[in-house]
PDB file of N, CA and C in Angstrom:
ATOM      1  N   MET A   1      -3.629   2.859 102.953  1.00 89.00           N
ATOM      2  CA  MET A   1      -4.729   3.557 103.577  1.00 89.00           C
ATOM      3  C   MET A   1      -5.480   2.589 104.484  1.00 89.00           C
ATOM      4  N   ASN A   2      -5.845   3.098 105.649  1.00 94.00           N
ATOM      5  CA  ASN A   2      -6.667   2.327 106.583  1.00 94.00           C
ATOM      6  C   ASN A   2      -8.078   2.874 106.572  1.00 94.00           C
ATOM      7  N   TRP A   3      -9.059   1.973 106.517  1.00 97.00           N
ATOM      8  CA  TRP A   3     -10.461   2.368 106.598  1.00 97.00           C
ATOM      9  C   TRP A   3     -10.892   2.276 108.057  1.00 97.00           C
ATOM     10  N   ILE A   4     -11.284   3.397 108.622  1.00 96.00           N
ATOM     11  CA  ILE A   4     -11.662   3.489 110.025  1.00 96.00           C
ATOM     12  C   ILE A   4     -13.188   3.541 110.126  1.00 96.00           C
ATOM     13  N   LYS A   5     -13.735   2.604 110.885  1.00 97.00           N
ATOM     14  CA  LYS A   5     -15.183   2.563 111.058  1.00 97.00           C
ATOM     15  C   LYS A   5     -15.614   3.681 111.994  1.00 97.00           C
ATOM     16  N   ILE A   6     -16.534   4.521 111.489  1.00 97.00           N
ATOM     17  CA  ILE A   6     -17.015   5.666 112.252  1.00 97.00           C
ATOM     18  C   ILE A   6     -18.413   5.396 112.802  1.00 97.00           C
ATOM     19  N   PHE A   7     -19.259   4.807 111.987  1.00 97.00           N
ATOM     20  CA  PHE A   7     -20.630   4.486 112.365  1.00 97.00           C
ATOM     21  C   PHE A   7     -20.933   3.043 111.981  1.00 97.00           C
ATOM     22  N   THR A   8     -21.940   2.455 112.607  1.00 97.00           N
ATOM     23  CA  THR A   8     -22.276   1.056 112.341  1.00 97.00           C
ATOM     24  C   THR A   8     -23.014   0.866 111.025  1.00 97.00           C
ATOM     25  N   SER A   9     -23.601   1.961 110.496  1.00 94.00           N
ATOM     26  CA  SER A   9     -24.349   1.846 109.240  1.00 94.00           C
ATOM     27  C   SER A   9     -24.475   3.215 108.590  1.00 94.00           C
ATOM     28  N   ASP A  10     -24.883   3.210 107.326  1.00 92.00           N
ATOM     29  CA  ASP A  10     -25.151   4.449 106.617  1.00 92.00           C
ATOM     30  C   ASP A  10     -26.321   5.187 107.273  1.00 92.00           C
ATOM     31  N   ALA A  11     -27.296   4.431 107.752  1.00 93.00           N
ATOM     32  CA  ALA A  11     -28.451   5.043 108.430  1.00 93.00           C
ATOM     33  C   ALA A  11     -28.009   5.786 109.689  1.00 93.00           C
ATOM     34  N   GLU A  12     -27.116   5.192 110.462  1.00 96.00           N
ATOM     35  CA  GLU A  12     -26.611   5.875 111.664  1.00 96.00           C
ATOM     36  C   GLU A  12     -25.841   7.131 111.282  1.00 96.00           C
ATOM     37  N   ALA A  13     -25.050   7.055 110.203  1.00 96.00           N
ATOM     38  CA  ALA A  13     -24.304   8.226 109.738  1.00 96.00           C
ATOM     39  C   ALA A  13     -25.263   9.357 109.383  1.00 96.00           C
ATOM     40  N   LYS A  14     -26.366   9.026 108.715  1.00 95.00           N
ATOM     41  CA  LYS A  14     -27.342  10.051 108.341  1.00 95.00           C
ATOM     42  C   LYS A  14     -28.053  10.624 109.554  1.00 95.00           C
ATOM     43  N   GLU A  15     -28.226   9.834 110.588  1.00 94.00           N
ATOM     44  CA  GLU A  15     -28.813  10.343 111.829  1.00 94.00           C
ATOM     45  C   GLU A  15     -27.856  11.297 112.537  1.00 94.00           C
ATOM     46  N   GLN A  16     -26.580  10.950 112.550  1.00 94.00           N
ATOM     47  CA  GLN A  16     -25.577  11.717 113.294  1.00 94.00           C
ATOM     48  C   GLN A  16     -25.088  12.966 112.550  1.00 94.00           C
ATOM     49  N   ILE A  17     -25.047  12.909 111.211  1.00 95.00           N
ATOM     50  CA  ILE A  17     -24.539  14.018 110.411  1.00 95.00           C
ATOM     51  C   ILE A  17     -25.704  14.633 109.649  1.00 95.00           C
ATOM     52  N   GLN A  18     -26.215  15.727 110.161  1.00 94.00           N
ATOM     53  CA  GLN A  18     -27.338  16.405 109.513  1.00 94.00           C
ATOM     54  C   GLN A  18     -26.864  17.065 108.221  1.00 94.00           C
ATOM     55  N   SER A  19     -27.748  17.120 107.259  1.00 94.00           N
ATOM     56  CA  SER A  19     -27.421  17.740 105.979  1.00 94.00           C
ATOM     57  C   SER A  19     -27.012  19.200 106.180  1.00 94.00           C
ATOM     58  N   GLU A  20     -25.910  19.571 105.542  1.00 95.00           N
ATOM     59  CA  GLU A  20     -25.376  20.945 105.542  1.00 95.00           C
ATOM     60  C   GLU A  20     -24.870  21.417 106.904  1.00 95.00           C
ATOM     61  N   LYS A  21     -24.656  20.490 107.845  1.00 96.00           N
ATOM     62  CA  LYS A  21     -24.157  20.851 109.180  1.00 96.00           C
ATOM     63  C   LYS A  21     -22.820  20.136 109.418  1.00 96.00           C
ATOM     64  N   PRO A  22     -21.702  20.812 109.221  1.00 97.00           N
ATOM     65  CA  PRO A  22     -20.393  20.183 109.435  1.00 97.00           C
ATOM     66  C   PRO A  22     -20.230  19.693 110.872  1.00 97.00           C
ATOM     67  N   ARG A  23     -19.469  18.607 111.010  1.00 96.00           N
ATOM     68  CA  ARG A  23     -19.226  18.052 112.347  1.00 96.00           C
ATOM     69  C   ARG A  23     -17.750  17.665 112.477  1.00 96.00           C
ATOM     70  N   LEU A  24     -17.173  18.002 113.602  1.00 97.00           N
ATOM     71  CA  LEU A  24     -15.784  17.662 113.890  1.00 97.00           C
ATOM     72  C   LEU A  24     -15.685  16.223 114.375  1.00 97.00           C
ATOM     73  N   LEU A  25     -14.761  15.471 113.774  1.00 96.00           N
ATOM     74  CA  LEU A  25     -14.390  14.142 114.249  1.00 96.00           C
ATOM     75  C   LEU A  25     -12.890  14.155 114.494  1.00 96.00           C
ATOM     76  N   ILE A  26     -12.461  13.452 115.513  1.00 95.00           N
ATOM     77  CA  ILE A  26     -11.028  13.268 115.723  1.00 95.00           C
ATOM     78  C   ILE A  26     -10.758  11.788 115.554  1.00 95.00           C
ATOM     79  N   VAL A  27     -10.029  11.467 114.483  1.00 93.00           N
ATOM     80  CA  VAL A  27      -9.770  10.084 114.106  1.00 93.00           C
ATOM     81  C   VAL A  27      -8.259   9.874 114.093  1.00 93.00           C
ATOM     82  N   TYR A  28      -7.780   9.025 114.994  1.00 91.00           N
ATOM     83  CA  TYR A  28      -6.339   8.779 115.130  1.00 91.00           C
ATOM     84  C   TYR A  28      -5.546  10.079 115.224  1.00 91.00           C
ATOM     85  N   GLY A  29      -6.063  11.014 115.999  1.00 92.00           N
ATOM     86  CA  GLY A  29      -5.374  12.274 116.227  1.00 92.00           C
ATOM     87  C   GLY A  29      -5.550  13.307 115.131  1.00 92.00           C
ATOM     88  N   LYS A  30      -6.246  12.976 114.056  1.00 94.00           N
ATOM     89  CA  LYS A  30      -6.487  13.925 112.967  1.00 94.00           C
ATOM     90  C   LYS A  30      -7.851  14.583 113.171  1.00 94.00           C
ATOM     91  N   ARG A  31      -7.873  15.901 113.028  1.00 97.00           N
ATOM     92  CA  ARG A  31      -9.138  16.641 113.095  1.00 97.00           C
ATOM     93  C   ARG A  31      -9.748  16.632 111.694  1.00 97.00           C
ATOM     94  N   ILE A  32     -10.915  16.026 111.584  1.00 98.00           N
ATOM     95  CA  ILE A  32     -11.590  15.866 110.298  1.00 98.00           C
ATOM     96  C   ILE A  32     -12.972  16.496 110.378  1.00 98.00           C
ATOM     97  N   CYS A  33     -13.313  17.239 109.363  1.00 98.00           N
ATOM     98  CA  CYS A  33     -14.640  17.836 109.237  1.00 98.00           C
ATOM     99  C   CYS A  33     -15.457  16.914 108.330  1.00 98.00           C
ATOM    100  N   LEU A  34     -16.490  16.307 108.894  1.00 98.00           N
ATOM    101  CA  LEU A  34     -17.378  15.421 108.135  1.00 98.00           C
ATOM    102  C   LEU A  34     -18.678  16.156 107.897  1.00 98.00           C
ATOM    103  N   THR A  35     -19.139  16.132 106.663  1.00 97.00           N
ATOM    104  CA  THR A  35     -20.375  16.824 106.327  1.00 97.00           C
ATOM    105  C   THR A  35     -21.156  16.042 105.283  1.00 97.00           C
ATOM    106  N   ARG A  36     -22.418  16.416 105.151  1.00 97.00           N
ATOM    107  CA  ARG A  36     -23.291  15.795 104.154  1.00 97.00           C
ATOM    108  C   ARG A  36     -23.951  16.911 103.354  1.00 97.00           C
ATOM    109  N   HIS A  37     -23.765  16.845 102.036  1.00 97.00           N
ATOM    110  CA  HIS A  37     -24.338  17.836 101.123  1.00 97.00           C
ATOM    111  C   HIS A  37     -25.042  17.087 100.003  1.00 97.00           C
ATOM    112  N   ASN A  38     -26.301  17.415  99.769  1.00 95.00           N
ATOM    113  CA  ASN A  38     -27.118  16.719  98.757  1.00 95.00           C
ATOM    114  C   ASN A  38     -27.074  15.206  98.950  1.00 95.00           C
ATOM    115  N   ASP A  39     -27.103  14.793 100.208  1.00 94.00           N
ATOM    116  CA  ASP A  39     -27.121  13.387 100.620  1.00 94.00           C
ATOM    117  C   ASP A  39     -25.846  12.616 100.270  1.00 94.00           C
ATOM    118  N   VAL A  40     -24.748  13.337 100.040  1.00 97.00           N
ATOM    119  CA  VAL A  40     -23.433  12.738  99.808  1.00 97.00           C
ATOM    120  C   VAL A  40     -22.521  13.180 100.945  1.00 97.00           C
ATOM    121  N   PHE A  41     -21.753  12.247 101.498  1.00 98.00           N
ATOM    122  CA  PHE A  41     -20.832  12.562 102.589  1.00 98.00           C
ATOM    123  C   PHE A  41     -19.477  12.998 102.040  1.00 98.00           C
ATOM    124  N   TYR A  42     -18.858  13.970 102.734  1.00 98.00           N
ATOM    125  CA  TYR A  42     -17.522  14.448 102.403  1.00 98.00           C
ATOM    126  C   TYR A  42     -16.735  14.597 103.692  1.00 98.00           C
ATOM    127  N   ALA A  43     -15.436  14.339 103.604  1.00 98.00           N
ATOM    128  CA  ALA A  43     -14.548  14.517 104.752  1.00 98.00           C
ATOM    129  C   ALA A  43     -13.319  15.300 104.293  1.00 98.00           C
ATOM    130  N   VAL A  44     -13.038  16.393 104.998  1.00 98.00           N
ATOM    131  CA  VAL A  44     -11.878  17.234 104.705  1.00 98.00           C
ATOM    132  C   VAL A  44     -11.167  17.554 106.022  1.00 98.00           C
ATOM    133  N   GLN A  45      -9.930  18.014 105.911  1.00 97.00           N
ATOM    134  CA  GLN A  45      -9.229  18.440 107.125  1.00 97.00           C
ATOM    135  C   GLN A  45     -10.046  19.531 107.787  1.00 97.00           C
ATOM    136  N   ASP A  46     -10.015  19.570 109.093  1.00 97.00           N
ATOM    137  CA  ASP A  46     -10.846  20.536 109.814  1.00 97.00           C
ATOM    138  C   ASP A  46     -10.244  21.925 109.844  1.00 97.00           C
ATOM    139  N   ALA A  47      -8.963  22.072 109.644  1.00 96.00           N
ATOM    140  CA  ALA A  47      -8.301  23.379 109.749  1.00 96.00           C
ATOM    141  C   ALA A  47      -8.264  24.085 108.400  1.00 96.00           C
ATOM    142  N   CYS A  48      -8.756  25.316 108.376  1.00 95.00           N
ATOM    143  CA  CYS A  48      -8.653  26.145 107.178  1.00 95.00           C
ATOM    144  C   CYS A  48      -7.171  26.318 106.840  1.00 95.00           C
ATOM    145  N   SER A  49      -6.828  26.166 105.577  1.00 94.00           N
ATOM    146  CA  SER A  49      -5.418  26.287 105.183  1.00 94.00           C
ATOM    147  C   SER A  49      -4.938  27.738 105.203  1.00 94.00           C
ATOM    148  N   HIS A  50      -5.840  28.680 105.344  1.00 92.00           N
ATOM    149  CA  HIS A  50      -5.455  30.086 105.418  1.00 92.00           C
ATOM    150  C   HIS A  50      -4.956  30.453 106.807  1.00 92.00           C
ATOM    151  N   ASN A  51      -5.766  30.153 107.859  1.00 89.00           N
ATOM    152  CA  ASN A  51      -5.335  30.552 109.201  1.00 89.00           C
ATOM    153  C   ASN A  51      -5.577  29.503 110.272  1.00 89.00           C
ATOM    154  N   GLY A  52      -6.027  28.308 109.870  1.00 89.00           N
ATOM    155  CA  GLY A  52      -6.183  27.220 110.827  1.00 89.00           C
ATOM    156  C   GLY A  52      -7.505  27.161 111.559  1.00 89.00           C
ATOM    157  N   GLU A  53      -8.427  28.047 111.252  1.00 93.00           N
ATOM    158  CA  GLU A  53      -9.739  28.043 111.914  1.00 93.00           C
ATOM    159  C   GLU A  53     -10.462  26.728 111.650  1.00 93.00           C
ATOM    160  N   SER A  54     -11.246  26.278 112.618  1.00 97.00           N
ATOM    161  CA  SER A  54     -11.984  25.022 112.503  1.00 97.00           C
ATOM    162  C   SER A  54     -13.108  25.144 111.477  1.00 97.00           C
ATOM    163  N   LEU A  55     -13.031  24.347 110.412  1.00 97.00           N
ATOM    164  CA  LEU A  55     -14.061  24.388 109.375  1.00 97.00           C
ATOM    165  C   LEU A  55     -15.369  23.750 109.833  1.00 97.00           C
ATOM    166  N   SER A  56     -15.311  22.931 110.873  1.00 97.00           N
ATOM    167  CA  SER A  56     -16.550  22.338 111.376  1.00 97.00           C
ATOM    168  C   SER A  56     -17.456  23.398 112.010  1.00 97.00           C
ATOM    169  N   LYS A  57     -16.921  24.599 112.221  1.00 97.00           N
ATOM    170  CA  LYS A  57     -17.725  25.721 112.703  1.00 97.00           C
ATOM    171  C   LYS A  57     -18.290  26.544 111.547  1.00 97.00           C
ATOM    172  N   GLY A  58     -17.938  26.149 110.324  1.00 96.00           N
ATOM    173  CA  GLY A  58     -18.344  26.903 109.140  1.00 96.00           C
ATOM    174  C   GLY A  58     -19.690  26.465 108.600  1.00 96.00           C
ATOM    175  N   LYS A  59     -19.973  26.911 107.374  1.00 96.00           N
ATOM    176  CA  LYS A  59     -21.237  26.620 106.701  1.00 96.00           C
ATOM    177  C   LYS A  59     -20.960  25.951 105.363  1.00 96.00           C
ATOM    178  N   ILE A  60     -21.980  25.280 104.848  1.00 97.00           N
ATOM    179  CA  ILE A  60     -21.931  24.694 103.513  1.00 97.00           C
ATOM    180  C   ILE A  60     -22.857  25.524 102.630  1.00 97.00           C
ATOM    181  N   ASN A  61     -22.368  25.962 101.470  1.00 96.00           N
ATOM    182  CA  ASN A  61     -23.244  26.720 100.577  1.00 96.00           C
ATOM    183  C   ASN A  61     -23.887  25.794  99.536  1.00 96.00           C
ATOM    184  N   TYR A  62     -24.751  26.356  98.711  1.00 95.00           N
ATOM    185  CA  TYR A  62     -25.496  25.569  97.732  1.00 95.00           C
ATOM    186  C   TYR A  62     -24.601  24.970  96.645  1.00 95.00           C
ATOM    187  N   LEU A  63     -23.381  25.475  96.481  1.00 95.00           N
ATOM    188  CA  LEU A  63     -22.446  24.959  95.480  1.00 95.00           C
ATOM    189  C   LEU A  63     -21.641  23.760  95.981  1.00 95.00           C
ATOM    190  N   GLY A  64     -21.831  23.387  97.248  1.00 96.00           N
ATOM    191  CA  GLY A  64     -21.050  22.293  97.810  1.00 96.00           C
ATOM    192  C   GLY A  64     -19.673  22.730  98.258  1.00 96.00           C
ATOM    193  N   GLU A  65     -19.596  23.933  98.780  1.00 97.00           N
ATOM    194  CA  GLU A  65     -18.346  24.468  99.301  1.00 97.00           C
ATOM    195  C   GLU A  65     -18.496  24.682 100.795  1.00 97.00           C
ATOM    196  N   ILE A  66     -17.429  24.376 101.522  1.00 97.00           N
ATOM    197  CA  ILE A  66     -17.419  24.683 102.945  1.00 97.00           C
ATOM    198  C   ILE A  66     -16.767  26.050 103.105  1.00 97.00           C
ATOM    199  N   ILE A  67     -17.385  26.891 103.927  1.00 96.00           N
ATOM    200  CA  ILE A  67     -16.940  28.275 104.082  1.00 96.00           C
ATOM    201  C   ILE A  67     -16.370  28.461 105.479  1.00 96.00           C
ATOM    202  N   CYS A  68     -15.142  28.908 105.531  1.00 96.00           N
ATOM    203  CA  CYS A  68     -14.475  29.153 106.809  1.00 96.00           C
ATOM    204  C   CYS A  68     -15.201  30.272 107.552  1.00 96.00           C
ATOM    205  N   PRO A  69     -15.462  30.079 108.845  1.00 93.00           N
ATOM    206  CA  PRO A  69     -16.199  31.090 109.604  1.00 93.00           C
ATOM    207  C   PRO A  69     -15.398  32.356 109.912  1.00 93.00           C
ATOM    208  N   PHE A  70     -14.093  32.332 109.693  1.00 89.00           N
ATOM    209  CA  PHE A  70     -13.274  33.475 110.096  1.00 89.00           C
ATOM    210  C   PHE A  70     -13.110  34.504 108.972  1.00 89.00           C
ATOM    211  N   HIS A  71     -12.574  34.080 107.817  1.00 92.00           N
ATOM    212  CA  HIS A  71     -12.356  35.000 106.696  1.00 92.00           C
ATOM    213  C   HIS A  71     -13.161  34.624 105.453  1.00 92.00           C
ATOM    214  N   ASN A  72     -14.074  33.673 105.585  1.00 93.00           N
ATOM    215  CA  ASN A  72     -14.958  33.263 104.486  1.00 93.00           C
ATOM    216  C   ASN A  72     -14.249  32.635 103.289  1.00 93.00           C
ATOM    217  N   TYR A  73     -13.099  32.019 103.510  1.00 96.00           N
ATOM    218  CA  TYR A  73     -12.483  31.261 102.423  1.00 96.00           C
ATOM    219  C   TYR A  73     -13.396  30.086 102.094  1.00 96.00           C
ATOM    220  N   GLN A  74     -13.506  29.763 100.803  1.00 96.00           N
ATOM    221  CA  GLN A  74     -14.410  28.714 100.353  1.00 96.00           C
ATOM    222  C   GLN A  74     -13.599  27.568  99.738  1.00 96.00           C
ATOM    223  N   PHE A  75     -13.958  26.340 100.134  1.00 97.00           N
ATOM    224  CA  PHE A  75     -13.264  25.148  99.667  1.00 97.00           C
ATOM    225  C   PHE A  75     -14.270  24.153  99.100  1.00 97.00           C
ATOM    226  N   ASP A  76     -13.962  23.618  97.925  1.00 97.00           N
ATOM    227  CA  ASP A  76     -14.808  22.608  97.304  1.00 97.00           C
ATOM    228  C   ASP A  76     -14.744  21.326  98.131  1.00 97.00           C
ATOM    229  N   LEU A  77     -15.887  20.803  98.526  1.00 97.00           N
ATOM    230  CA  LEU A  77     -15.913  19.595  99.363  1.00 97.00           C
ATOM    231  C   LEU A  77     -15.384  18.366  98.629  1.00 97.00           C
ATOM    232  N   LYS A  78     -15.575  18.296  97.324  1.00 97.00           N
ATOM    233  CA  LYS A  78     -15.123  17.120  96.558  1.00 97.00           C
ATOM    234  C   LYS A  78     -13.608  17.080  96.411  1.00 97.00           C
ATOM    235  N   THR A  79     -13.018  18.226  96.108  1.00 97.00           N
ATOM    236  CA  THR A  79     -11.597  18.262  95.770  1.00 97.00           C
ATOM    237  C   THR A  79     -10.718  18.876  96.853  1.00 97.00           C
ATOM    238  N   GLY A  80     -11.317  19.661  97.752  1.00 97.00           N
ATOM    239  CA  GLY A  80     -10.545  20.388  98.759  1.00 97.00           C
ATOM    240  C   GLY A  80      -9.967  21.689  98.239  1.00 97.00           C
ATOM    241  N   ARG A  81     -10.189  21.991  96.980  1.00 97.00           N
ATOM    242  CA  ARG A  81      -9.588  23.168  96.360  1.00 97.00           C
ATOM    243  C   ARG A  81     -10.188  24.465  96.901  1.00 97.00           C
ATOM    244  N   GLU A  82      -9.306  25.423  97.206  1.00 96.00           N
ATOM    245  CA  GLU A  82      -9.753  26.746  97.624  1.00 96.00           C
ATOM    246  C   GLU A  82     -10.242  27.455  96.365  1.00 96.00           C
ATOM    247  N   CYS A  83     -11.464  27.914  96.394  1.00 93.00           N
ATOM    248  CA  CYS A  83     -12.169  28.334  95.185  1.00 93.00           C
ATOM    249  C   CYS A  83     -11.579  29.541  94.471  1.00 93.00           C
ATOM    250  N   GLN A  84     -10.829  30.382  95.178  1.00 91.00           N
ATOM    251  CA  GLN A  84     -10.236  31.548  94.531  1.00 91.00           C
ATOM    252  C   GLN A  84      -8.709  31.481  94.490  1.00 91.00           C
ATOM    253  N   SER A  85      -8.161  30.321  94.781  1.00 90.00           N
ATOM    254  CA  SER A  85      -6.703  30.096  94.740  1.00 90.00           C
ATOM    255  C   SER A  85      -5.924  31.091  95.596  1.00 90.00           C
ATOM    256  N   ARG A  86      -6.484  31.450  96.756  1.00 91.00           N
ATOM    257  CA  ARG A  86      -5.811  32.382  97.672  1.00 91.00           C
ATOM    258  C   ARG A  86      -5.001  31.641  98.726  1.00 91.00           C
ATOM    259  N   SER A  87      -5.230  30.339  98.847  1.00 93.00           N
ATOM    260  CA  SER A  87      -4.636  29.571  99.933  1.00 93.00           C
ATOM    261  C   SER A  87      -4.438  28.139  99.454  1.00 93.00           C
ATOM    262  N   ASN A  88      -3.711  27.355 100.234  1.00 95.00           N
ATOM    263  CA  ASN A  88      -3.512  25.948  99.881  1.00 95.00           C
ATOM    264  C   ASN A  88      -4.832  25.186  99.921  1.00 95.00           C
ATOM    265  N   ASP A  89      -4.881  24.119  99.161  1.00 96.00           N
ATOM    266  CA  ASP A  89      -6.062  23.263  99.159  1.00 96.00           C
ATOM    267  C   ASP A  89      -6.115  22.448 100.442  1.00 96.00           C
ATOM    268  N   LEU A  90      -7.308  21.939 100.760  1.00 97.00           N
ATOM    269  CA  LEU A  90      -7.496  21.081 101.930  1.00 97.00           C
ATOM    270  C   LEU A  90      -7.181  19.634 101.590  1.00 97.00           C
ATOM    271  N   GLN A  91      -6.759  18.901 102.592  1.00 97.00           N
ATOM    272  CA  GLN A  91      -6.648  17.456 102.443  1.00 97.00           C
ATOM    273  C   GLN A  91      -8.054  16.878 102.513  1.00 97.00           C
ATOM    274  N   THR A  92      -8.354  15.973 101.605  1.00 98.00           N
ATOM    275  CA  THR A  92      -9.652  15.301 101.614  1.00 98.00           C
ATOM    276  C   THR A  92      -9.445  13.846 102.027  1.00 98.00           C
ATOM    277  N   PHE A  93     -10.494  13.247 102.545  1.00 98.00           N
ATOM    278  CA  PHE A  93     -10.453  11.864 102.984  1.00 98.00           C
ATOM    279  C   PHE A  93     -11.614  11.119 102.330  1.00 98.00           C
ATOM    280  N   PRO A  94     -11.357   9.940 101.762  1.00 98.00           N
ATOM    281  CA  PRO A  94     -12.458   9.189 101.153  1.00 98.00           C
ATOM    282  C   PRO A  94     -13.389   8.627 102.217  1.00 98.00           C
ATOM    283  N   VAL A  95     -14.655   8.511 101.847  1.00 97.00           N
ATOM    284  CA  VAL A  95     -15.647   7.891 102.722  1.00 97.00           C
ATOM    285  C   VAL A  95     -16.345   6.783 101.949  1.00 97.00           C
ATOM    286  N   LYS A  96     -16.771   5.757 102.666  1.00 97.00           N
ATOM    287  CA  LYS A  96     -17.530   4.681 102.035  1.00 97.00           C
ATOM    288  C   LYS A  96     -18.433   4.053 103.076  1.00 97.00           C
ATOM    289  N   SER A  97     -19.482   3.398 102.591  1.00 95.00           N
ATOM    290  CA  SER A  97     -20.344   2.639 103.492  1.00 95.00           C
ATOM    291  C   SER A  97     -20.734   1.346 102.788  1.00 95.00           C
ATOM    292  N   ASP A  98     -20.907   0.316 103.597  1.00 94.00           N
ATOM    293  CA  ASP A  98     -21.367  -0.970 103.103  1.00 94.00           C
ATOM    294  C   ASP A  98     -22.141  -1.649 104.221  1.00 94.00           C
ATOM    295  N   GLU A  99     -22.427  -2.914 104.071  1.00 94.00           N
ATOM    296  CA  GLU A  99     -23.234  -3.615 105.075  1.00 94.00           C
ATOM    297  C   GLU A  99     -22.541  -3.723 106.434  1.00 94.00           C
ATOM    298  N   THR A 100     -21.230  -3.472 106.483  1.00 95.00           N
ATOM    299  CA  THR A 100     -20.512  -3.588 107.753  1.00 95.00           C
ATOM    300  C   THR A 100     -20.342  -2.260 108.482  1.00 95.00           C
ATOM    301  N   GLY A 101     -20.662  -1.123 107.824  1.00 97.00           N
ATOM    302  CA  GLY A 101     -20.549   0.156 108.495  1.00 97.00           C
ATOM    303  C   GLY A 101     -20.220   1.311 107.575  1.00 97.00           C
ATOM    304  N   PHE A 102     -19.936   2.447 108.195  1.00 97.00           N
ATOM    305  CA  PHE A 102     -19.577   3.691 107.513  1.00 97.00           C
ATOM    306  C   PHE A 102     -18.125   3.999 107.876  1.00 97.00           C
ATOM    307  N   PHE A 103     -17.283   4.264 106.880  1.00 98.00           N
ATOM    308  CA  PHE A 103     -15.838   4.357 107.075  1.00 98.00           C
ATOM    309  C   PHE A 103     -15.246   5.633 106.469  1.00 98.00           C
ATOM    310  N   ILE A 104     -14.154   6.085 107.086  1.00 97.00           N
ATOM    311  CA  ILE A 104     -13.320   7.155 106.528  1.00 97.00           C
ATOM    312  C   ILE A 104     -11.931   6.553 106.294  1.00 97.00           C
ATOM    313  N   GLY A 105     -11.357   6.866 105.128  1.00 96.00           N
ATOM    314  CA  GLY A 105     -10.014   6.382 104.801  1.00 96.00           C
ATOM    315  C   GLY A 105      -8.944   7.342 105.289  1.00 96.00           C
ATOM    316  N   ILE A 106      -8.035   6.805 106.084  1.00 93.00           N
ATOM    317  CA  ILE A 106      -6.917   7.608 106.634  1.00 93.00           C
ATOM    318  C   ILE A 106      -5.609   7.066 106.070  1.00 93.00           C
TER     319      ILE A 106
END
């Protein structure tokens, strides 16, 4: 796994990624949906496993699930699991921050 620096610090990440507002990142050609829920960052594949819709256009609910804007499929941000087992799970990506920056693992 390669750790890719996305932001220079955790503070910059919090400025750029508003709570409960998914954001699309393209990292080494991969479309990744980065979001912050309850002050914890999560990164999942951006394409809904049901029909490929961009999850960065979706919403985050109070349970920590990202909801696809097209058919309302719900995926757990921690595990990527589709909550009703109707579709494949999402790929998740680890995130970390330290004194050198904010990173996503690819």
